[in-house]
PDB file of C-alpha atoms and ligand atoms in Angstrom:
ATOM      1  CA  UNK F   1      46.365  12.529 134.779  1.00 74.00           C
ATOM      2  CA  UNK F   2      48.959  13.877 131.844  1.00 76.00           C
ATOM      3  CA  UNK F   3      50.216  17.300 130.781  1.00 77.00           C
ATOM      4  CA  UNK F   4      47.752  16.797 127.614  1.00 83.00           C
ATOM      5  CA  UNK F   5      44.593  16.844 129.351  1.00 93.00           C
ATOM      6  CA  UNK F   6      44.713  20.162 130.795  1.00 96.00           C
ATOM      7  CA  UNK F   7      43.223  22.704 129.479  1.00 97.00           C
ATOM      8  CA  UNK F   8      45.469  25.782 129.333  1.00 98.00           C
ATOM      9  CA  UNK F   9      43.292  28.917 129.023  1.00 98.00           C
ATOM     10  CA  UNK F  10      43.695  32.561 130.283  1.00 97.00           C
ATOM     11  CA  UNK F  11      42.970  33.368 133.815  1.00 96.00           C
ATOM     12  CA  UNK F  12      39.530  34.987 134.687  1.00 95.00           C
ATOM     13  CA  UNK F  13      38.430  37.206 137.652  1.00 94.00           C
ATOM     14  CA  UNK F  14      36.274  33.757 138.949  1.00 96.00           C
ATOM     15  CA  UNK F  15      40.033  32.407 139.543  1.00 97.00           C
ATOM     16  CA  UNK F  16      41.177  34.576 141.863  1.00 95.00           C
ATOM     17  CA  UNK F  17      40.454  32.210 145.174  1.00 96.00           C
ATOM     18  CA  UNK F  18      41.924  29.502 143.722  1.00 97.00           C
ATOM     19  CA  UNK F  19      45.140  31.441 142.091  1.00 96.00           C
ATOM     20  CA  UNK F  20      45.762  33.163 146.048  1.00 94.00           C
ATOM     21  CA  UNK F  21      45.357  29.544 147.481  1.00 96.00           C
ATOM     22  CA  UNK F  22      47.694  28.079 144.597  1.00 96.00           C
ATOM     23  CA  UNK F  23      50.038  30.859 145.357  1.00 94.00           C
ATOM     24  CA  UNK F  24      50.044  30.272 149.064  1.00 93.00           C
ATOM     25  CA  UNK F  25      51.046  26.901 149.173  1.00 92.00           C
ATOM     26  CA  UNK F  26      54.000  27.065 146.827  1.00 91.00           C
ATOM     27  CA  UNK F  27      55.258  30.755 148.291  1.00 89.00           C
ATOM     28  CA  UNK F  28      53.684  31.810 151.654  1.00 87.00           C
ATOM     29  CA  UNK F  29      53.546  35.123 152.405  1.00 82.00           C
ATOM     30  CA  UNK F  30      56.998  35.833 151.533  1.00 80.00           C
ATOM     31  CA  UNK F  31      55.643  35.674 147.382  1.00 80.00           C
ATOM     32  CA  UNK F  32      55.036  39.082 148.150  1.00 75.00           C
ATOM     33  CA  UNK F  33      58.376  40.437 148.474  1.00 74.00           C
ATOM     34  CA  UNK F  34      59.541  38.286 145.107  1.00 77.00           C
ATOM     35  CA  UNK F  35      61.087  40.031 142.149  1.00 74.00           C
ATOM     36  CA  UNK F  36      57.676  39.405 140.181  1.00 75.00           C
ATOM     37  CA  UNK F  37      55.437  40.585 142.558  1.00 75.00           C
ATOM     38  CA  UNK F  38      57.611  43.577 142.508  1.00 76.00           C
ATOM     39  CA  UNK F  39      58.365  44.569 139.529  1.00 79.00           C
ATOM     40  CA  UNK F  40      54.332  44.248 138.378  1.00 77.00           C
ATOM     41  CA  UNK F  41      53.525  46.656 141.173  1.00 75.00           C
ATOM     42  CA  UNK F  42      55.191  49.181 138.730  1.00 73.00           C
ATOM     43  CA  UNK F  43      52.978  48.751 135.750  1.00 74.00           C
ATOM     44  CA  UNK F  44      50.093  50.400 135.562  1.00 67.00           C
ATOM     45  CA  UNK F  45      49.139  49.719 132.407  1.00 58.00           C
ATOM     46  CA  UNK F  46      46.271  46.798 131.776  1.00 65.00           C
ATOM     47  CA  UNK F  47      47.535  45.888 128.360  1.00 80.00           C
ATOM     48  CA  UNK F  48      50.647  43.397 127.157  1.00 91.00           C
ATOM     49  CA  UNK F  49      49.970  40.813 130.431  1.00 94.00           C
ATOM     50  CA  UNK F  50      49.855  37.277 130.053  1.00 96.00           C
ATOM     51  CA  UNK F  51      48.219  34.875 132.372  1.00 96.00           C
ATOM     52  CA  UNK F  52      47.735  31.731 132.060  1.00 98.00           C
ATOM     53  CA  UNK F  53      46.130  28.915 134.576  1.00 98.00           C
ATOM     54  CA  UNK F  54      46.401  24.880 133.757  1.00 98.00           C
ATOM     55  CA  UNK F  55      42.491  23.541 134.811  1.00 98.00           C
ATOM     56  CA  UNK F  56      42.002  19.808 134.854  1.00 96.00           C
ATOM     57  CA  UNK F  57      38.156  19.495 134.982  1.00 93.00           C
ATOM     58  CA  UNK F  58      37.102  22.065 137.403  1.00 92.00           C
ATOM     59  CA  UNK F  59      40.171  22.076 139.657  1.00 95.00           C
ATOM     60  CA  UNK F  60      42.471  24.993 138.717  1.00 97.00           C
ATOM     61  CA  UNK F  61      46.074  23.006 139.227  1.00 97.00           C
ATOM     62  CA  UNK F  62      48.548  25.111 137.799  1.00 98.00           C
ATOM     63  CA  UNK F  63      49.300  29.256 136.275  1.00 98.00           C
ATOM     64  CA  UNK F  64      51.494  31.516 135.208  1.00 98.00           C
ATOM     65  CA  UNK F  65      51.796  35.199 134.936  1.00 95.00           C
ATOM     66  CA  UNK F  66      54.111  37.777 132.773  1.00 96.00           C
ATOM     67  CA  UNK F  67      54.776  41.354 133.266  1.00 94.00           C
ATOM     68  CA  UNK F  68      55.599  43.571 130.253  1.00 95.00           C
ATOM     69  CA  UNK F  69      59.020  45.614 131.059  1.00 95.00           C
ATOM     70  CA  UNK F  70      61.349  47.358 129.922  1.00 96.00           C
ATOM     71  CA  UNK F  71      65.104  46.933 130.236  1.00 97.00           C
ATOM     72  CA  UNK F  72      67.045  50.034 129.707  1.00 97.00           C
ATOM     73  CA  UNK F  73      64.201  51.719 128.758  1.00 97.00           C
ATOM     74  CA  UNK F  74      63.795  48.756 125.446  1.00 98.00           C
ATOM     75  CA  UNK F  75      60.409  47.587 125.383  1.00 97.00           C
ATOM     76  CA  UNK F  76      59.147  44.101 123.640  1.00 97.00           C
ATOM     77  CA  UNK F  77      60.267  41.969 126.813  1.00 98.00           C
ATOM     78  CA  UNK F  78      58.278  39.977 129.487  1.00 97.00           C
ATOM     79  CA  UNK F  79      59.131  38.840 133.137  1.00 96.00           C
ATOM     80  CA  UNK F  80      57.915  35.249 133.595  1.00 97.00           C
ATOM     81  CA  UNK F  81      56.731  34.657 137.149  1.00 92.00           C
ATOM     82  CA  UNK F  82      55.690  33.188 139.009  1.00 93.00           C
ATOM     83  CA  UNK F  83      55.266  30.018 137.274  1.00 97.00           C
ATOM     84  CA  UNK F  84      53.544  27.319 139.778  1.00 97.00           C
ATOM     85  CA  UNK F  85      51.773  24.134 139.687  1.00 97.00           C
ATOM     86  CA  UNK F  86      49.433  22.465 142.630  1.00 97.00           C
ATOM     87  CA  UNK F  87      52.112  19.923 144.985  1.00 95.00           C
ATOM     88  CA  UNK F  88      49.286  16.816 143.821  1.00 95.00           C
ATOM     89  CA  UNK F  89      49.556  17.652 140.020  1.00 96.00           C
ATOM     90  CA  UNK F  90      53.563  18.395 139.621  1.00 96.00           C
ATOM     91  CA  UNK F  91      56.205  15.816 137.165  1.00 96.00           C
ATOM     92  CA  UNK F  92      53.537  15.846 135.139  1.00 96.00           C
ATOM     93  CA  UNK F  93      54.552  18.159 132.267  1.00 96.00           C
ATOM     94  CA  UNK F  94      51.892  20.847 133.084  1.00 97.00           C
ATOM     95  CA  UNK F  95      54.544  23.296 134.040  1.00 98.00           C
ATOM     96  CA  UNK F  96      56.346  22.669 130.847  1.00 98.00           C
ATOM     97  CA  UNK F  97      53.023  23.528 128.964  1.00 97.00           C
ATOM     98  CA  UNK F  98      52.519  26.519 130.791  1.00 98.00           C
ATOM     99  CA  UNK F  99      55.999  28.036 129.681  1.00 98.00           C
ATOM    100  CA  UNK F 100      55.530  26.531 125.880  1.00 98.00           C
ATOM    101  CA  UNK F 101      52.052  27.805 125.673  1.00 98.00           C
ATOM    102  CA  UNK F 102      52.855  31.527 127.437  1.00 98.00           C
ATOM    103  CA  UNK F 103      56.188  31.934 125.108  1.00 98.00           C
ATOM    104  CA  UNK F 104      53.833  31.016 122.406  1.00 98.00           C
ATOM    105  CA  UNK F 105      51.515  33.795 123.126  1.00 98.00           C
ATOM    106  CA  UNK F 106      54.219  36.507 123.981  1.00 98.00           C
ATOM    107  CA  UNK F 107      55.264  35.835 120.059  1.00 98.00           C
ATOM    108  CA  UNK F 108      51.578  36.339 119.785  1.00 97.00           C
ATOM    109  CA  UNK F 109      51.735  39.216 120.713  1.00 97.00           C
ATOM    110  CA  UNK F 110      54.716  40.834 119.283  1.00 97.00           C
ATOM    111  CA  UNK F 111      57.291  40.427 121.903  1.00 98.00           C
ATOM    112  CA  UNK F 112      61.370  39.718 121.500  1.00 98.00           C
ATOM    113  CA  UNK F 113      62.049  38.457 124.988  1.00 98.00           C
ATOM    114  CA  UNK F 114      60.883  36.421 127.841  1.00 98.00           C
ATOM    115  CA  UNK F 115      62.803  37.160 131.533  1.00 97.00           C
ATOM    116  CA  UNK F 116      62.892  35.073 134.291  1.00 96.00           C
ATOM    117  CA  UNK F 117      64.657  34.442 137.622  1.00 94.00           C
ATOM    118  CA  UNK F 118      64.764  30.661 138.274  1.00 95.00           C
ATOM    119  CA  UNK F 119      66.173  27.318 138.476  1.00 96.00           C
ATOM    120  CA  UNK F 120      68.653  26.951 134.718  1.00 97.00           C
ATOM    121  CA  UNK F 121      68.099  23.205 135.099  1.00 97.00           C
ATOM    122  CA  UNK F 122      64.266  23.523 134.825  1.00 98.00           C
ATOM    123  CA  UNK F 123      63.496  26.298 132.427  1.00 98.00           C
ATOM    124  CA  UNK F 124      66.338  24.748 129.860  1.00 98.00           C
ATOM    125  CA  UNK F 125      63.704  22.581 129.054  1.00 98.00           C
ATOM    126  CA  UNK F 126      61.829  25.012 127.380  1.00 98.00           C
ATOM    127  CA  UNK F 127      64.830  26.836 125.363  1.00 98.00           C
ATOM    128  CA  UNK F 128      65.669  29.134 128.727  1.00 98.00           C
ATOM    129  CA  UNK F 129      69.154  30.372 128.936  1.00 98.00           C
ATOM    130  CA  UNK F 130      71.814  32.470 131.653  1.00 97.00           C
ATOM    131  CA  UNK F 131      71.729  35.965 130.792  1.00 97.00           C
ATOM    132  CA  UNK F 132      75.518  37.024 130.784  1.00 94.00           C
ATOM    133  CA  UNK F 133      76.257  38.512 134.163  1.00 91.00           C
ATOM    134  CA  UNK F 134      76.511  42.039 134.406  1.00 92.00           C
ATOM    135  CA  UNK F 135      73.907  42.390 131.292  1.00 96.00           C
ATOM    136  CA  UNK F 136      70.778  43.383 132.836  1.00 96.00           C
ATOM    137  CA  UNK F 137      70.508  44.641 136.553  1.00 94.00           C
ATOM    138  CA  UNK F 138      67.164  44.830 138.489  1.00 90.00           C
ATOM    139  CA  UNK F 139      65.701  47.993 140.913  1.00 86.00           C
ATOM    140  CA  UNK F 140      65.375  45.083 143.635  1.00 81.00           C
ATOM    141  CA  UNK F 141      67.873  42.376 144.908  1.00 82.00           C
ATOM    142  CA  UNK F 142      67.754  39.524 142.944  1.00 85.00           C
ATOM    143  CA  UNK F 143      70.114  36.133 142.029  1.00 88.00           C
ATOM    144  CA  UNK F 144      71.706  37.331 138.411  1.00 86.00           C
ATOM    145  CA  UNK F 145      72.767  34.171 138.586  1.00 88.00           C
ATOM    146  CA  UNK F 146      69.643  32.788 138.269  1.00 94.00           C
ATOM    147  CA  UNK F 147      68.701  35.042 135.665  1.00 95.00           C
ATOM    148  CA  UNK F 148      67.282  33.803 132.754  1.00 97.00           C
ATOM    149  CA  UNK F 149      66.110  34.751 129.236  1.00 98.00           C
ATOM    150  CA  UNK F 150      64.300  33.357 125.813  1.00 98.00           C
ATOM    151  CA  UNK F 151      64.541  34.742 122.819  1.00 98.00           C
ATOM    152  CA  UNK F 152      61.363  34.997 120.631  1.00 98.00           C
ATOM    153  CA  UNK F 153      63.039  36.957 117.987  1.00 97.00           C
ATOM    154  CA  UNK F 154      66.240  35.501 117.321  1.00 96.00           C
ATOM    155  CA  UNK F 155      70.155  37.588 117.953  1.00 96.00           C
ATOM    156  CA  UNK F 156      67.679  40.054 120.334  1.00 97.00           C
ATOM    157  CA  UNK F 157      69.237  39.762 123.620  1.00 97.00           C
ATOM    158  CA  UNK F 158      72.360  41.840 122.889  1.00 96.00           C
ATOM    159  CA  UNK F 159      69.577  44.832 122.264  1.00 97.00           C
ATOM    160  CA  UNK F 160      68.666  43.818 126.208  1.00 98.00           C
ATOM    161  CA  UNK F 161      70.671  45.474 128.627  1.00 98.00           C
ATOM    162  CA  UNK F 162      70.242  47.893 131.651  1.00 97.00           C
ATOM    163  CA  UNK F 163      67.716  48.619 134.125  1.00 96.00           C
ATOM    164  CA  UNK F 164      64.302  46.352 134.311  1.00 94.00           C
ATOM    165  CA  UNK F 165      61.495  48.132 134.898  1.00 91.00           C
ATOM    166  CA  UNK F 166      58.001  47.723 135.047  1.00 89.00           C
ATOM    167  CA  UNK F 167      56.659  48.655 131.458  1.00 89.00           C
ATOM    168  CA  UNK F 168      54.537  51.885 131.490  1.00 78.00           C
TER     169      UNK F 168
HETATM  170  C1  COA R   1      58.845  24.229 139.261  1.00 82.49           C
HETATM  171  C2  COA R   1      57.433  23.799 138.880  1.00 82.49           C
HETATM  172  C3  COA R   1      56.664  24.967 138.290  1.00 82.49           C
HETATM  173  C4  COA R   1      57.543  22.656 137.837  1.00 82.49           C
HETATM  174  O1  COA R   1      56.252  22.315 137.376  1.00 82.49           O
HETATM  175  P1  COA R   1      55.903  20.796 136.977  1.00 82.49           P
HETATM  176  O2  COA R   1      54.626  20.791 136.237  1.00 82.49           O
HETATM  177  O3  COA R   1      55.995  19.963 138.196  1.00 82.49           O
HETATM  178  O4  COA R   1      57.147  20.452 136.033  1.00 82.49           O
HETATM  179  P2  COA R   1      57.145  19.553 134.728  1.00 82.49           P
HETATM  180  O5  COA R   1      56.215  18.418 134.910  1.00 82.49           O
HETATM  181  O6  COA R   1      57.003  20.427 133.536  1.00 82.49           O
HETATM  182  O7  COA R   1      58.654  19.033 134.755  1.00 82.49           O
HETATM  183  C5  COA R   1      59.035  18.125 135.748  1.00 82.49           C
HETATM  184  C6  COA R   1      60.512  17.822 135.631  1.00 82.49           C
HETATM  185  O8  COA R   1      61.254  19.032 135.966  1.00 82.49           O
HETATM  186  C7  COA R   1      62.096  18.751 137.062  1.00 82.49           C
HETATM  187  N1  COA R   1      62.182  19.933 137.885  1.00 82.49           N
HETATM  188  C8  COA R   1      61.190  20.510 138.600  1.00 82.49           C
HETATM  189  N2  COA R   1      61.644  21.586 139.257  1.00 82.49           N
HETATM  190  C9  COA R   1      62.954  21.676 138.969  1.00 82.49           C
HETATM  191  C10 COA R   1      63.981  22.565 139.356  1.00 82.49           C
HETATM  192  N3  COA R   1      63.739  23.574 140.187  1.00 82.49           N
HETATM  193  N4  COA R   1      65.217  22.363 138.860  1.00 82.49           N
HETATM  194  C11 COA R   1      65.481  21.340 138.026  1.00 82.49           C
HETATM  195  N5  COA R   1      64.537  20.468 137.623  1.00 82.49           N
HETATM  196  C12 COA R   1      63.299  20.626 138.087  1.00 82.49           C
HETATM  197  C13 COA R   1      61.457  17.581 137.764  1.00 82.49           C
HETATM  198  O9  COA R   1      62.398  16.889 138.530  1.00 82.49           O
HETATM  199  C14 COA R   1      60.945  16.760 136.608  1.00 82.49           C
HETATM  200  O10 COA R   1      62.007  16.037 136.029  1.00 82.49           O
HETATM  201  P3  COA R   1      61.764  14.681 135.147  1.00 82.49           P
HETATM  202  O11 COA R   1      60.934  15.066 133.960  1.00 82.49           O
HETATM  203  O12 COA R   1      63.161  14.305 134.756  1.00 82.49           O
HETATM  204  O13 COA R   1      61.086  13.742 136.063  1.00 82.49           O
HETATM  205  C15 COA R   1      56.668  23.219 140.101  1.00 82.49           C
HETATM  206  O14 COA R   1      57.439  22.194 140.684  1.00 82.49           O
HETATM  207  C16 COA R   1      56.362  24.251 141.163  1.00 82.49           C
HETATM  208  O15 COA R   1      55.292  24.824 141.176  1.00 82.49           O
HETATM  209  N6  COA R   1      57.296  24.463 142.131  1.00 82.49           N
HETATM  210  C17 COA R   1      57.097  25.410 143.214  1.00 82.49           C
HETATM  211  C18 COA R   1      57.057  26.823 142.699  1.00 82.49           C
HETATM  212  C19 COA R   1      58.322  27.218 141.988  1.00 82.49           C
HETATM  213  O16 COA R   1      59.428  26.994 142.475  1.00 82.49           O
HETATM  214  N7  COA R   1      58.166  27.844 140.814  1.00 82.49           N
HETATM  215  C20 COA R   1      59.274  28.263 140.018  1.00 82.49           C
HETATM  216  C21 COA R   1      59.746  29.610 140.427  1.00 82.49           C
HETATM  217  S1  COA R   1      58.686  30.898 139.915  1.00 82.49           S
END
């Protein structure tokens, strides 16, 4: 098995079983209290998601899902999570895909700005970096030290600061 043999696609209502159960095993129950979780509760809208699943034959092994938001009322901007791959199918690069292939389609469609809360170490590998502390706040407690952006428009993230909200 290697990262170039799955097929990356966009998630489809057949998926859900197999998204809960992926879910599940990396979060437990608690993935319902995470920042993500949260902040998507907010949008109502159906328009400006992305999400993504990693399918090796038939077995679903890996997805990821972004919220559009605002921050400070700004628009253009994504929150990136979660982002999770099956325990049998990780070190294999399909994570990596999965945040190449989603930035690619936020550019796609128009945005400036990927967000994330995570691990620096990680998500450096795909061009991920701190957003200056103090720059952007969230409605719910979250690490803003692990808080992370990528630019898709380049010099953008000074435009980014405030309040994240769910995009309406
Ligand atoms: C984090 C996660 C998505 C990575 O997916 P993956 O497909 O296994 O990762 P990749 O194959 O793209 O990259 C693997 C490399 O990243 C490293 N890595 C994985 N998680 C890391 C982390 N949290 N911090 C630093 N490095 C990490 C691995 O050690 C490996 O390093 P190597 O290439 O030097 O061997 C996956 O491990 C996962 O689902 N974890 C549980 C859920 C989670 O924590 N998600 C992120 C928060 S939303």
């Amino acid at each position: 098995v290697d990262a170039a043999s799955a097929v990356i696609r966009a998630q489809e209502p057949q998926d859900r079983a197999a998204l809960d159960a992926l879910h599940e095993q990396a979060f437990g129950p608690g993935r319902f209290a995470r920042s993500a979780y949260r902040i998507r509760e907010q949008v109502e809208a159906t328009r400006g998601f992305i999400n993504l699943c990693a399918c090796l034959g038939p077995e679903l092994v890996g997805a990821v899902d972004l919220t559009p938001i605002t921050v400070g009322g700004r628009g253009g901007a994504l929150l990136l999570g979660p982002l999770v791959i099956a325990d049998a199918y990780k070190n294999k690069g399909i994570g990596l895909r999965l945040m190449q292939e989603s930035a690619a389609q936020a550019v796609t469609d128009g945005n400036a700005v990927i967000l994330l809360v995570g691990d620096l170490p990680y998500y450096a590998r795909g061009g991920y970096q701190c957003v200056p502390r103090g720059q952007i706040e969230f409605p719910a407690p979250v690490d803003l030290g692990r808080l992370l952006y990528l630019e898709l428009k380049p010099g953008v993230i000074g435009a980014y600061s405030g309040l994240v909200c769910g995009a309406r």
